[in-house]
Amino acid sequence: MKAIILGAGHIGCGLAGQLLRASGYQVVFITHTPVLADHFNRVGCYQVHLVNGSEARKIVVDGICAVSADDLDRVAAEIAAADLIVTSVGAGNLSAAAELIASGLSLRSRPANILAFENLPLAGARLREHVAQHVPQNFPLADYGFSTALVSRAVTQRLGDPALDEPLTFIGDPPDAFVVDRLSLRQPLPSIEGMILSDDFDAWVCRKLYIFSAGHATCAYLGYLKGYHYIHAAILDPEIRAAVLAAMAEGQRGLSACYGAEIAGDESDLEELVARFENSALNDPIARVGRDPWRKLSADDRLIGAAHLAEEAGVHPEHLALAAAAAFYFDDPADPSSADLQYEVKFFGVASALNRICKLDSSQGLGCRVANAWRQFANGWHRGNVLLKLDRMIWACCFQPENGARRTEIVPQSNDYQSLFLAKTVY
Amino acid sequence: MKIGMFMMRYPPSRKSPIMPEVVRLLVEWGVTVDPIYPDEQLTDLAHIHVEHDLYVLKSGADLALSLAGALHAAGAQIVNPYPVAAIMRDKIIATRVLQAARLPVPSTYVTNHLEELAPLLDEGPLVIKPYRGSQGRGVHVVWDSDELNNVRANQDLIFAQRYYKPEDRDLKIYCIGGQVYGVKRVWPAQTYEEKLGEPFVVTPELHQIALRCGQAFGIEVYGLDVIVNDGKFYVVDISSFPGFKGVPDAALRLADYIYSVGQRVISGQPLLPAFEKERFV
């Protein structure tokens, strides 16, 4: 059996490649990075290092080769000969990947399944749409299966230099499981280690997005405001830990009401997720997890989507709203999405940004909650300033508020630590 | 990641929980931390080699500083870098660096003869400090020339600054990687609780002064002593890698910072970001 993986990045190598090899597939990577293709063909293997707080497992993934994405004929031939096609190219590159896939599908004599290991819930459906644009109208695309592969594992690092002959190492956490949509696939279904075939795929998507991803994002955005560099450090801050658990619990209650308690899980599941955030071996920077806040603030994404679901269940999503408000302050010069977000807020105001990005009305309901939390942060926010106390919005330094927010006067009252920070808001 | 940490062991009576907690966190995060106590061991200089990805120079003792200098010469990456730590141990150089950066420091004088300070007392009191001192030891405030005889200078070199009576408690400003924290503290602080002081919210002016001090020296981990007199701030001392007592979540913040610097170093990036403006060291 042969599997083609388009994309030789973290998830492509650190999860898909490893599991496919373990399931008996010969694996061929398609990559746009010539030095990486040369490396894999020269060395023939890489390592996956799975680590958590207490254990580490090193897996050698051998029997691999690679083809440069520029070699279009060879790519088409490999796709035509494959038993399974996998993408792991990043959500923004699906269209380009679809063009390559279509060129190979046109040469095939039989249908196949295509799994999109992308951090995008509708990746399978999107990929089908993109491929449809590149195949003849009478092509039997309906005979092909397209599904998102919803992964649990985080693969955060690649160590090693592809210019050298030492195998590269991908660092990730242990979970092997990934969920695919049975109803979107075609017979014969692939058999892959770790694969869960679900008839209720939307529920699994919501579970990952509105619990795990919501908690991860909450940790990143509050951690950013409190001045931490790494997720494993931020989650040790008691205030952040409590907020992350509370935000995930809000999402979980919404999920439970919508899909049932079995999908939503319980408190112990949340503690397990927090333990994954503590995994320092992943070396996960807050800048990576918080990246692309514009997308992560969109109406159906991890924070706002989870908050909507919670509201539908009668839960007040205070912590999800707080995390969303914090996301509006995420300002990483290396992240164009955060720059666009800052520009949007600065020049059009938070109400406009809430409406445009989150599809929320800042004068009512969830929009009002997020806007109020945003205004509280605005009292102390300044690039480089550090939020010391989340519960009382105490900042290390006081600056004139930006973005037209209310101004706060810091009025030391006594020798008492708490009242030393007593803040009086003036209008 | 391997970190060598130059530390100083304090007597059990002196409560100092922050650095042990920093070490514990780093170890929990998978870092190999080797505490180094130069004052407690015989060191063969021929055996000094760079064995760690990063060194942390927490101890201010002379021997630790010299060994850090030897490692610096051998190419070690050190927080804070040896040249800056050495300069900050010498108040004469440190003060001049601050002056050159146009930071607000009191008028400062150095001499080998105490009596030469007498004419300066006509314009107001002076504070005389050991030029390599720390933690307020050996500090005298002198109001008139008669008092100069009472100053027991332990060394020939006299370091004196115009004394401005603080209007409030001393302001300790701590900086970690561009983050600025304020703690108010009585002087001299005797008990652990007094050393913890009280956090206060730093004003924009003080924030700016604190960051400019770091830029002047080209470092990210340091502390300032600031007094307020007649509404003006004066930086009266600066120290490399102070104790950070009173900073909320100090150990977690320091561990996070040291870890991030270690990651920078092992990925081949510079130890510190570029300080483009106002660097005088």
XYZ file of C-alpha atoms in Angstrom, chain B residues 31-260:
230
model
C 16.235 21.824 31.867
C 19.421 20.460 33.407
C 20.355 23.069 35.989
C 23.733 22.902 37.697
C 23.933 25.297 40.623
C 27.476 26.599 41.000
C 28.653 27.854 44.390
C 32.179 29.146 43.729
C 32.645 30.288 47.309
C 32.230 26.750 48.598
C 34.673 24.941 46.381
C 38.225 24.873 45.117
C 38.281 25.694 41.426
C 41.142 24.670 39.187
C 41.265 27.460 36.631
C 42.705 25.088 34.063
C 39.436 23.173 34.210
C 37.179 26.089 33.359
C 35.374 25.237 30.142
C 32.035 26.200 28.663
C 29.906 23.182 29.582
C 26.443 24.753 29.544
C 24.238 26.322 26.895
C 23.628 29.240 29.204
C 24.948 30.577 32.496
C 22.998 32.681 34.942
C 25.107 35.011 37.042
C 22.949 35.476 40.106
C 25.697 35.660 42.703
C 27.298 39.053 43.106
C 30.357 37.654 44.905
C 33.766 38.587 43.528
C 34.801 35.004 42.846
C 31.575 34.246 40.959
C 32.059 37.390 38.918
C 35.653 36.490 38.062
C 34.778 32.937 37.085
C 31.946 34.285 34.943
C 34.534 36.546 33.330
C 36.729 33.548 32.591
C 33.757 31.739 31.033
C 32.848 34.876 29.082
C 36.381 34.936 27.671
C 35.883 31.310 26.652
C 32.714 32.186 24.757
C 30.006 31.362 27.311
C 26.545 32.911 27.016
C 25.730 34.540 30.333
C 22.698 36.317 31.777
C 23.688 39.014 32.511
C 26.752 39.253 30.284
C 29.955 39.474 32.308
C 31.089 42.929 31.099
C 27.811 44.516 32.172
C 27.656 42.650 35.482
C 31.219 43.775 36.209
C 30.437 47.386 35.357
C 27.363 47.369 37.549
C 29.406 46.196 40.508
C 31.367 49.441 40.257
C 29.162 52.381 41.123
C 31.572 54.837 39.551
C 31.326 53.315 36.105
C 27.647 52.472 36.427
C 26.753 56.005 37.457
C 28.751 57.472 34.612
C 26.944 55.197 32.160
C 23.621 56.405 33.524
C 24.756 60.027 33.293
C 25.928 59.552 29.728
C 22.496 58.168 28.868
C 20.994 61.361 30.340
C 19.193 59.442 33.022
C 18.308 61.312 36.205
C 21.056 60.549 38.724
C 22.127 62.773 41.606
C 25.348 64.744 41.217
C 28.103 62.275 41.963
C 31.665 62.760 43.153
C 34.649 60.502 43.692
C 37.808 61.213 45.634
C 40.518 59.579 47.670
C 40.207 62.141 50.459
C 37.071 62.536 52.543
C 37.909 66.159 53.413
C 37.533 67.143 49.776
C 33.811 66.606 50.190
C 33.528 69.348 52.813
C 32.907 72.289 50.427
C 30.166 70.300 48.717
C 28.251 70.116 51.985
C 27.583 73.852 51.797
C 25.068 73.068 49.083
C 23.372 70.267 50.952
C 23.886 66.801 52.357
C 25.727 63.960 50.650
C 25.290 60.234 50.801
C 28.560 58.286 50.913
C 28.551 54.706 49.678
C 31.166 51.999 49.174
C 31.794 52.142 45.446
C 31.527 48.354 45.198
C 28.883 47.975 47.884
C 25.405 46.570 47.776
C 22.260 46.112 49.841
C 22.711 49.398 51.669
C 25.762 48.284 53.595
C 28.212 51.021 54.612
C 25.987 53.894 53.481
C 26.266 57.193 55.395
C 24.295 60.390 55.003
C 26.469 63.374 55.883
C 24.961 66.790 56.566
C 28.014 68.821 57.653
C 31.761 68.548 57.531
C 32.102 67.499 61.178
C 30.294 64.296 60.333
C 32.879 63.382 57.732
C 35.154 62.292 60.579
C 32.558 59.732 61.619
C 32.498 58.065 58.234
C 34.499 54.903 58.458
C 35.537 54.443 54.903
C 36.825 50.924 54.427
C 38.685 51.903 51.350
C 40.572 54.831 50.050
C 38.130 55.542 47.301
C 35.147 57.636 48.298
C 31.914 57.623 46.284
C 29.474 60.380 47.203
C 26.187 61.547 45.769
C 24.015 64.538 46.489
C 21.449 63.343 49.009
C 17.810 63.920 48.279
C 15.564 63.017 51.137
C 12.966 60.594 49.796
C 9.409 61.816 50.035
C 8.170 58.256 50.274
C 9.621 54.834 50.806
C 12.364 53.694 48.416
C 11.117 52.668 45.037
C 12.597 49.435 43.754
C 12.093 48.970 40.040
C 12.673 45.469 38.719
C 13.001 44.624 35.053
C 12.731 41.194 33.448
C 12.981 41.035 29.689
C 11.435 44.434 29.059
C 8.765 44.027 31.725
C 8.846 46.601 34.502
C 7.646 46.035 38.073
C 7.562 48.431 41.024
C 7.947 47.638 44.722
C 7.909 50.176 47.546
C 10.178 49.330 50.424
C 11.333 50.946 53.659
C 15.041 51.694 53.906
C 16.909 49.913 55.261
C 14.702 46.820 54.982
C 15.479 44.467 57.834
C 12.870 41.734 57.907
C 11.750 39.500 55.067
C 8.363 41.207 55.080
C 10.028 44.597 54.785
C 12.101 43.291 51.876
C 8.964 42.082 50.160
C 7.633 45.622 50.395
C 4.510 46.489 48.479
C 3.971 46.401 44.737
C 2.994 49.709 43.236
C 1.859 50.751 39.803
C 4.733 52.280 37.865
C 4.132 55.617 36.177
C 4.886 56.100 32.475
C 7.845 58.355 33.327
C 9.358 55.792 35.668
C 8.665 53.030 33.150
C 10.555 54.980 30.541
C 13.466 55.615 32.900
C 13.638 51.911 33.766
C 13.728 50.791 30.143
C 16.327 53.409 29.224
C 18.570 52.142 32.019
C 18.446 48.650 30.508
C 19.160 50.054 27.059
C 22.112 52.042 28.375
C 23.752 48.863 29.644
C 22.327 46.473 27.069
C 20.721 44.065 29.510
C 17.253 42.775 30.366
C 17.461 41.617 33.988
C 18.232 44.330 36.488
C 16.944 46.431 39.327
C 16.954 50.137 40.083
C 16.732 52.045 43.322
C 14.824 55.241 42.733
C 13.916 58.022 45.090
C 11.394 60.787 44.575
C 12.262 64.259 45.763
C 10.346 67.389 44.960
C 8.387 65.450 42.397
C 11.527 64.344 40.526
C 12.871 60.834 40.153
C 16.525 60.041 40.855
C 18.142 56.702 40.034
C 20.450 56.159 43.003
C 21.576 52.603 42.277
C 21.371 49.925 39.627
C 22.090 46.251 40.073
C 22.483 43.272 37.819
C 20.156 40.386 38.621
C 18.723 41.536 41.963
C 16.504 39.493 44.282
C 13.104 40.466 42.800
C 11.468 40.243 46.199
C 7.950 41.618 46.078
C 7.465 41.109 42.327
C 4.219 39.152 41.822
C 4.942 35.629 40.538
C 8.636 36.529 40.395
C 9.943 32.959 40.251
C 7.583 31.932 37.450
C 8.372 35.060 35.450
C 12.129 34.654 35.903
C 12.026 30.957 35.015
C 9.956 31.718 31.911
C 12.429 34.430 30.902
C 15.538 32.303 31.495
C 13.938 29.414 29.600
C 13.169 31.693 26.647
